[in-house]
Structure formats: C-alpha cells, structure tokens
mmCIF file of C-alpha atoms and ligand atoms in Angstrom:
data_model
loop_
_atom_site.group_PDB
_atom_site.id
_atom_site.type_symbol
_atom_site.label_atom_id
_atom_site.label_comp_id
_atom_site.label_asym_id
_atom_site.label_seq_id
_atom_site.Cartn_x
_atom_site.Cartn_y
_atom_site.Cartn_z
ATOM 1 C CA UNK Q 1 0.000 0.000 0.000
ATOM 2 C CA UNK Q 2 1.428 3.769 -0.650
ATOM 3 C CA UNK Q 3 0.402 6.722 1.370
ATOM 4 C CA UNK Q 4 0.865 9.742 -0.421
ATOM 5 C CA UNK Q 5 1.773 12.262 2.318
ATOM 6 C CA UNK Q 6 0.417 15.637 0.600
ATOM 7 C CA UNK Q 7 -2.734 13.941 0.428
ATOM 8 C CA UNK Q 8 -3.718 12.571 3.685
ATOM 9 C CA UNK Q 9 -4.055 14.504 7.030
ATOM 10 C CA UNK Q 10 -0.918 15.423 9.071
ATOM 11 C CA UNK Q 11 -2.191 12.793 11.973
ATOM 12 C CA UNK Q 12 -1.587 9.926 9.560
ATOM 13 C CA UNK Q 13 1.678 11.023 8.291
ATOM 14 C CA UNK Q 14 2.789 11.584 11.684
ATOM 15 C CA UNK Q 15 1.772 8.132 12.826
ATOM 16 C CA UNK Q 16 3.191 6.215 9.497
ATOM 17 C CA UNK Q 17 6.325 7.876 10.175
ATOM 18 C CA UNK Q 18 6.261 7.643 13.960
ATOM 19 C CA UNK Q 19 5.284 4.080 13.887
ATOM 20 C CA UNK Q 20 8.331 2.853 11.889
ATOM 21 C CA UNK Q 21 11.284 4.996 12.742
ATOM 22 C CA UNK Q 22 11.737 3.481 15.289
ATOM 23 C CA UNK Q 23 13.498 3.336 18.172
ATOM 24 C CA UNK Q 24 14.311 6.270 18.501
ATOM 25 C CA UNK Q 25 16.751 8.027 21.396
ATOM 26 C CA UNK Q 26 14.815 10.697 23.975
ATOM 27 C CA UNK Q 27 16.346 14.415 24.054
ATOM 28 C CA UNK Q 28 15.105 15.640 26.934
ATOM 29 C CA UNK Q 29 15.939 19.112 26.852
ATOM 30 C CA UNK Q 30 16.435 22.025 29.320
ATOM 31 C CA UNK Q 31 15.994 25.260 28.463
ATOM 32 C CA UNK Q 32 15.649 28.515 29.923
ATOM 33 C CA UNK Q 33 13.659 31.485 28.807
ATOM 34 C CA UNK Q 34 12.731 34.999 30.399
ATOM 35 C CA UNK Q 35 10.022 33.140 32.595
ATOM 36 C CA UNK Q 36 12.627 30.554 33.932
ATOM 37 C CA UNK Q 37 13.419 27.246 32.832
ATOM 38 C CA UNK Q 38 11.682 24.541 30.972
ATOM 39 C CA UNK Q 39 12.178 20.573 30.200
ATOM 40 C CA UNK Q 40 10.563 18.295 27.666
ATOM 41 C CA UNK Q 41 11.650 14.784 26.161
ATOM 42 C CA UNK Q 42 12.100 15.186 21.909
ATOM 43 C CA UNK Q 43 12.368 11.615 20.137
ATOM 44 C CA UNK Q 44 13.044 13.235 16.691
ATOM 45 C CA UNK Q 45 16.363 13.284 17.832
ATOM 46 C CA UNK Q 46 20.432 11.715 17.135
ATOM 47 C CA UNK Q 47 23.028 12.781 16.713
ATOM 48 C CA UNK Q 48 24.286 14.400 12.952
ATOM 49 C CA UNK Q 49 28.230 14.635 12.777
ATOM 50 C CA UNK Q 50 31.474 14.997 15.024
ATOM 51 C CA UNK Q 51 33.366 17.467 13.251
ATOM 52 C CA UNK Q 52 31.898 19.960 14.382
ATOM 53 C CA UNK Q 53 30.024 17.708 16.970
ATOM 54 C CA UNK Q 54 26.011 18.257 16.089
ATOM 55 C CA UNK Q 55 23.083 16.404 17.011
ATOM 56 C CA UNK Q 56 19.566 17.696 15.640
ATOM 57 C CA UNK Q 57 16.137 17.607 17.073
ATOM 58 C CA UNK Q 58 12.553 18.144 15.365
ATOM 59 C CA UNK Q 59 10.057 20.159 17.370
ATOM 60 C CA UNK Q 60 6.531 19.955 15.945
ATOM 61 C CA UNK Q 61 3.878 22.187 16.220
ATOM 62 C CA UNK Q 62 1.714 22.441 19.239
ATOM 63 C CA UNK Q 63 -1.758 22.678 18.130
ATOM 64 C CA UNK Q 64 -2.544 25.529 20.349
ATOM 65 C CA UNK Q 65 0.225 27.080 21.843
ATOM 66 C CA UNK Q 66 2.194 27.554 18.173
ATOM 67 C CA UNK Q 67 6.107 26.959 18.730
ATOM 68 C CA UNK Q 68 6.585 24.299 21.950
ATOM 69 C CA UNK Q 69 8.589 26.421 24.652
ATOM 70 C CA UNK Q 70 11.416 24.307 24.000
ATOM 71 C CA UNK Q 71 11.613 25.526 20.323
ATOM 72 C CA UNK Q 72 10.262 29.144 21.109
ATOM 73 C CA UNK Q 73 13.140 29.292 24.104
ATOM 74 C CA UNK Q 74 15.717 27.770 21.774
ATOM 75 C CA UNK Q 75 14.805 30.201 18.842
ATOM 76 C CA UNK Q 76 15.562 32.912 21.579
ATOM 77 C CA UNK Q 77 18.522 32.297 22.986
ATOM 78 C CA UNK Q 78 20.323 29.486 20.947
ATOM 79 C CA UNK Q 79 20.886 27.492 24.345
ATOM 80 C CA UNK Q 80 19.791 24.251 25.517
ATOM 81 C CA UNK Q 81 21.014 21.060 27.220
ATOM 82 C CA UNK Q 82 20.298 17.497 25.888
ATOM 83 C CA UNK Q 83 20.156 14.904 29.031
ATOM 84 C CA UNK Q 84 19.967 11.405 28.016
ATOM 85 C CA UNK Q 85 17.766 8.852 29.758
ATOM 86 C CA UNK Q 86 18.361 5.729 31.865
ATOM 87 C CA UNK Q 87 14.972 3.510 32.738
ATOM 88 C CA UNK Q 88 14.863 4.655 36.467
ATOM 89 C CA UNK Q 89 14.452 8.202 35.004
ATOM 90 C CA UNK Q 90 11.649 7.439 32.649
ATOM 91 C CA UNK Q 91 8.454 8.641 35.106
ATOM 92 C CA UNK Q 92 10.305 11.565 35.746
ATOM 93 C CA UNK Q 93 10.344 12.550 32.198
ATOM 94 C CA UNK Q 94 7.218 11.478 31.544
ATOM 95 C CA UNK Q 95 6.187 13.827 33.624
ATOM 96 C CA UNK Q 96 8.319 16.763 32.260
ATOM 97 C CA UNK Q 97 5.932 16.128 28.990
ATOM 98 C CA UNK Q 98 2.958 17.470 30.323
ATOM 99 C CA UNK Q 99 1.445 19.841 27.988
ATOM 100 C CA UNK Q 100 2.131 22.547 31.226
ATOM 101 C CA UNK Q 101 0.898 26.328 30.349
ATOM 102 C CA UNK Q 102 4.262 28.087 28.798
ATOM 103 C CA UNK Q 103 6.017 29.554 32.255
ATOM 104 C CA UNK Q 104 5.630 25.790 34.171
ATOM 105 C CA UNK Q 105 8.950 24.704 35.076
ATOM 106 C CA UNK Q 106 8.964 21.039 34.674
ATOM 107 C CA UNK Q 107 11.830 19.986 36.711
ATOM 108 C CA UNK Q 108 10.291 21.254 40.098
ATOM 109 C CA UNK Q 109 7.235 19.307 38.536
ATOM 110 C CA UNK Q 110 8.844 16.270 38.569
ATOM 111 C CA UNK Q 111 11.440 17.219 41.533
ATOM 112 C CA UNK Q 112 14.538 17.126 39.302
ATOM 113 C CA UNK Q 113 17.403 18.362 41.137
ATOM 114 C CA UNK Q 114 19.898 20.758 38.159
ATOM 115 C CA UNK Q 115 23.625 21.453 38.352
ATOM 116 C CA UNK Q 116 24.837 24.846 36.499
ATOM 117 C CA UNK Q 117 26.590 24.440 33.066
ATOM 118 C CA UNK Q 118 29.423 25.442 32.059
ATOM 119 C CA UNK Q 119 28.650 27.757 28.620
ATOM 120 C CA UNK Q 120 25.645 28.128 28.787
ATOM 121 C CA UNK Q 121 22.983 29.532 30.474
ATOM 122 C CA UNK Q 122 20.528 26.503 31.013
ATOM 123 C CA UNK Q 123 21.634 23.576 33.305
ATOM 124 C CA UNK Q 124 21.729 19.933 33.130
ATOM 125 C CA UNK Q 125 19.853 17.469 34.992
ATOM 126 C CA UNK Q 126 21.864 16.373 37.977
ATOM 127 C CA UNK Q 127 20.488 12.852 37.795
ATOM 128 C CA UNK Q 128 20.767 12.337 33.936
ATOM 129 C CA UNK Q 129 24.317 10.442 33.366
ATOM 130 C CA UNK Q 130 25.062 12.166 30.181
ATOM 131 C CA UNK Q 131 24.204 15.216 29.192
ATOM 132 C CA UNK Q 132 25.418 17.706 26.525
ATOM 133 C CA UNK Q 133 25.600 21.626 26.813
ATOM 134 C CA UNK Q 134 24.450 22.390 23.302
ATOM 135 C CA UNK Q 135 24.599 26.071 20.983
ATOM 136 C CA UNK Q 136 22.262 25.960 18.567
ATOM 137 C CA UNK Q 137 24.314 26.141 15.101
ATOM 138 C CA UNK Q 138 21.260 26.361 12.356
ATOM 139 C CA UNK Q 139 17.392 26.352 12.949
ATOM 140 C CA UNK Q 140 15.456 25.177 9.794
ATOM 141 C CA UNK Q 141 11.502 26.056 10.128
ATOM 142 C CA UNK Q 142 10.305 23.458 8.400
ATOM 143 C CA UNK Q 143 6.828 24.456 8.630
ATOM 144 C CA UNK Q 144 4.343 26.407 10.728
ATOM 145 C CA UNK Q 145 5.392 26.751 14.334
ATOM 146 C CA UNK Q 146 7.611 23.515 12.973
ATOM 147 C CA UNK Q 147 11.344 23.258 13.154
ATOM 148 C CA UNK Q 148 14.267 21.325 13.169
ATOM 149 C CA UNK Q 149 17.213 22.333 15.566
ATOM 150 C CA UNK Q 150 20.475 21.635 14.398
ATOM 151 C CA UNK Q 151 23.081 22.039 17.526
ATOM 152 C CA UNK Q 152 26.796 22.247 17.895
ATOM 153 C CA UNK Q 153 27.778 20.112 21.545
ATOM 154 C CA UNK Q 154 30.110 22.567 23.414
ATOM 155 C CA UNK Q 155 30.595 20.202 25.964
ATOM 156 C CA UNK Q 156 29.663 16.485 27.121
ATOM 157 C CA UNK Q 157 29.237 15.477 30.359
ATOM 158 C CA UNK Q 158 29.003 11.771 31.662
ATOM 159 C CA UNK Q 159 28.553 10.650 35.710
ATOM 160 C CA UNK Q 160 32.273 8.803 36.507
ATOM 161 C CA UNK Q 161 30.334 6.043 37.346
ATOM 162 C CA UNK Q 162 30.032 5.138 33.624
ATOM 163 C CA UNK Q 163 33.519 6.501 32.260
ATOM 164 C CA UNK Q 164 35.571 2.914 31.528
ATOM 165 C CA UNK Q 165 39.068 4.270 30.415
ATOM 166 C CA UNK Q 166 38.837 8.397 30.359
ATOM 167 C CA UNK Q 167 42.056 9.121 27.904
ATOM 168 C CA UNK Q 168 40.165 6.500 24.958
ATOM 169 C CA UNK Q 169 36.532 8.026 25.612
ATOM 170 C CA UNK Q 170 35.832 4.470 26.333
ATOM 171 C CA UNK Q 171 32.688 4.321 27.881
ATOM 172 C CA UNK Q 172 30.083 1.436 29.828
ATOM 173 C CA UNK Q 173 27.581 1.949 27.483
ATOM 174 C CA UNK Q 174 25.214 -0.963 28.738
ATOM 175 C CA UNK Q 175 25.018 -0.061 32.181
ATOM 176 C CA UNK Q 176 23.696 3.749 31.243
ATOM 177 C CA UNK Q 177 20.774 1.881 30.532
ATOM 178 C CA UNK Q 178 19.211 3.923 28.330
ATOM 179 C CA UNK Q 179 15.603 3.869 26.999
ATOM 180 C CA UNK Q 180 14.014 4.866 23.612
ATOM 181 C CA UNK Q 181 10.759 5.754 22.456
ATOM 182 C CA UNK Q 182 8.749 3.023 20.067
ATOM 183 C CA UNK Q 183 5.379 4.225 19.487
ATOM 184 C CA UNK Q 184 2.701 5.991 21.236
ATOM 185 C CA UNK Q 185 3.804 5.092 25.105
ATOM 186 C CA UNK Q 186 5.605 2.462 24.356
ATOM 187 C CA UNK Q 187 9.054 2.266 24.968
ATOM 188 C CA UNK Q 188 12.291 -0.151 24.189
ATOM 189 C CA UNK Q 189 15.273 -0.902 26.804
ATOM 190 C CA UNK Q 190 18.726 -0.933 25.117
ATOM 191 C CA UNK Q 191 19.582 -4.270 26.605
ATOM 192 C CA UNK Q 192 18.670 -6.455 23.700
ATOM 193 C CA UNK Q 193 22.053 -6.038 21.388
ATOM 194 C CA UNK Q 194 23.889 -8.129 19.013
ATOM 195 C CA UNK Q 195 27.103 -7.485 17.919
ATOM 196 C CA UNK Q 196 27.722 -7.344 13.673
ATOM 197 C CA UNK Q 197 31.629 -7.524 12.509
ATOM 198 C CA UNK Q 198 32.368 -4.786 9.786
ATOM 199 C CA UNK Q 199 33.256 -5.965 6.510
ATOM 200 C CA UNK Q 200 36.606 -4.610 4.883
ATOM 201 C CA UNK Q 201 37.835 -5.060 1.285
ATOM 202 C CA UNK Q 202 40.291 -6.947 0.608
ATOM 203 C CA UNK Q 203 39.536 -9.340 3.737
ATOM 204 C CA UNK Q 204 36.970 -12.452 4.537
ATOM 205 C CA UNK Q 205 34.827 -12.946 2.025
ATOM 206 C CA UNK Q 206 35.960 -9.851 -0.135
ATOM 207 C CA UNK Q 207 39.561 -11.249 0.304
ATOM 208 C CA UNK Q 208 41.327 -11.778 -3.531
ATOM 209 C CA UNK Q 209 41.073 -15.188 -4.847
HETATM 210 C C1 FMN U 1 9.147 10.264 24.906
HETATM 211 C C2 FMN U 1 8.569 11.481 24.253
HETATM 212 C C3 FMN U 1 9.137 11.971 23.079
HETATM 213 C C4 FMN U 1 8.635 13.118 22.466
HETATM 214 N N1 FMN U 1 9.213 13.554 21.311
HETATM 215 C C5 FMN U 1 8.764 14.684 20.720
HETATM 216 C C6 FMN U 1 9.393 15.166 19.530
HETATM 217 O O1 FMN U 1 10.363 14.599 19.021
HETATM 218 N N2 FMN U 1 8.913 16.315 18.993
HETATM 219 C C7 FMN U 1 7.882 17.003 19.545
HETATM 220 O O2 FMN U 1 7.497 18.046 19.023
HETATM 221 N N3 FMN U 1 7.263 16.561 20.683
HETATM 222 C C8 FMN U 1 7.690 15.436 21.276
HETATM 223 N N4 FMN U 1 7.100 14.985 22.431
HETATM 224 C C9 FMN U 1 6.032 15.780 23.048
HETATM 225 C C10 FMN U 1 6.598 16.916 23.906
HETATM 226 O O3 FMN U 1 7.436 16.427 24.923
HETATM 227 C C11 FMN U 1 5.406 17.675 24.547
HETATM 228 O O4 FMN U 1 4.666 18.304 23.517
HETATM 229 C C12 FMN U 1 5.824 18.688 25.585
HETATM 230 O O5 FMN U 1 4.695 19.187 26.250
HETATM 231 C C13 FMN U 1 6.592 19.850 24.978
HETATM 232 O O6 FMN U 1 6.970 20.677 26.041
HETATM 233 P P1 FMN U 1 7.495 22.144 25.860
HETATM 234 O O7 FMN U 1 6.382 22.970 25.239
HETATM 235 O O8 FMN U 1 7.798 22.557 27.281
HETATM 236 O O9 FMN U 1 8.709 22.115 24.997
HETATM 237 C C14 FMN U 1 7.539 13.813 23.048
HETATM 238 C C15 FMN U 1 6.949 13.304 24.225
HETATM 239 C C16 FMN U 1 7.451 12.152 24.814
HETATM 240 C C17 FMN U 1 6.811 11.625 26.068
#
C-alpha cells in the first residue's frame, strides 16, 4: 500500500512515520527562557556529525500554543542542554511532557534536582548520566510553528560512574541503561544487542582469490 503524504491529514503522516522509525533516542531538553526554565523529552532526535560535533532535534507544532517552549526558548537564545535517559528516570520525564501552560517549570514538577553548566545559560539534569551543553548552530523552520534544531555540543558530560578508560573516551555503554521511544507510550530498553563484525575489502569474504 502507498500513502501519499500531501494527500492525507498530518495525523496519519505523523503516525506512518512515527510508527516505523523506530526506536528512537529521547532528548530531553532544558531550556531557559525569560520566565525561567523549561524541560521536555524530543524523540526526533540523534546525533548528525562529530566534526563539528552536532546532534539535531525536530520540534513539531503544538496545536494551540504555536512553537513548543522548547523551540520558542531555543529560537531565543540558541541554548539548551540534551540529558539522556536511563529507565529509572523514565516517570520523571514522563512527567516533564505534560502539555504545562508556557512559564511551568517542569523539573520542580517532577522534583529534578539541576547542576549549572558550564557555557551556557541553562543547566543539566543532575540525575541524567550524560548530558550535553548544546549552541544551537542552524534552525530550519520546516513548517508552521515547525522546526528542526540543528546544535553544535560545546561540551559532554558523563557521571564517573560510567567513564571505563577516560584518555580512549571508552565508555560502559550498557550499564547507562538507556531507553528509547517506540510508538505511542511504548518504549524499548537498550539491553537487547547483538554485535555485527564490519566488513573490509580486501579481507573475509571480499579477500582476492
Ligand atoms: C518520549 C517522548 C518523546 C517526544 N518527542 C517529541 C518530539 O520529538 N517532537 C515534539 O514536538 N514533541 C515530542 N514529544 C512531546 C513533547 O514532549 C510535549 O509536547 C511537551 O509538552 C513539549 O513541552 P514544551 O512545550 O515545554 O517544549 C515527546 C513526548 C514524549 C513523552
């Protein structure tokens, strides 16, 4: 079957595309604006290149507010703080989604605890174990009160606890336990892996006969 996107209504495009990109990481961003600071999680989210380091992050519309205060406080000041999340978070940002009236600071909602950045005006949140201080490098409205943030990482920060070998950046990726979205409220644990050796040319089966 083919959906034509320019023909059906932007409910069904969202969930055909929704529904199979999937899973995809959680943003949950911090920002502050001139009526304090705000947090939501944003699943249209990964990261785009390391040199300069970017990640990017689609913010739709909000039927009746316009631009989500994470977009209208990003468009503002260029800041904002990407915190990753580990399972034993995930009720906490749940609750940080609530669709809040615009000057609602989520954290105190959901009793999240912040520690200062370092460039940047907004902070992290103290209990995420990674978190990046982000400067927003190129903001592409991709539609009305839509946009996609493109953002240069200034700096990365990541709890000791999870830091295997400092100097190679090696890092305990399983035990950040991390969650992603799936669809709707469904969620997927990054548990299940498998591991997939890289072909090269010129070795195994694209070794010279
Ligand atoms: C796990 C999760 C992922 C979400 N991802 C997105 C997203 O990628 N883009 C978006 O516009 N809204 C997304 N939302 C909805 C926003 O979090 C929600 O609209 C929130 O109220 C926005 O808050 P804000 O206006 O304070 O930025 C997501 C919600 C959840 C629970």
């Amino acid at each position: 079957m083919r959906f034509d996107l320019d023909q059906v209504d932007t409910a069904i495009a969202y969930k055909l595309l929704a529904a199979t990109v999937m899973p995809r990481p959680i943003a949950w961003i911090v920002t502050k604006g001139t009526d304090g600071l705000n947090a939501a999680p944003y699943s249209f989210f990964n990261v785009m290149g390391s040199a300069p380091p970017t990640v990017a992050i689609g913010l739709l519309a909000d039927p009746e507010r316009g631009f989500k205060d994470t977009a209208k406080n990003i468009l503002d000041s260029g800041e904002f703080v990407v915190n990753l999340v580990p399972e034993r978070l995930v009720q906490a940002m749940n609750t940080t989604a609530v669709n809040a009236p615009r000057s609602t600071d989520e954290l105190a909602l959901a009793g999240l605890a912040t520690t200062p950045s370092t460039h940047i005006a907004p902070p992290r949140i103290t209990d995420s174990p990674v978190a990046f201080e982000c400067r927003s490098l190129s903001n592409v409205v991709t539609g009305p009160q839509q946009t996609v943030v493109i953002g240069r990482v200034l700096a990365v920060h990541i709890d000791d606890a999870y830091i295997l070998d400092a100097e190679k950046a090696y890092i305990d990726t399983p035990k950040l336990d991390l969650v992603a979205r799936s669809f709707g409220s469904d969620y997927v644990r990054s548990r299940d892996t498998f591991a997939l050796d890289r072909p090269f040319w010129g070795q195994g089966a694209f070794s010279q006969k």
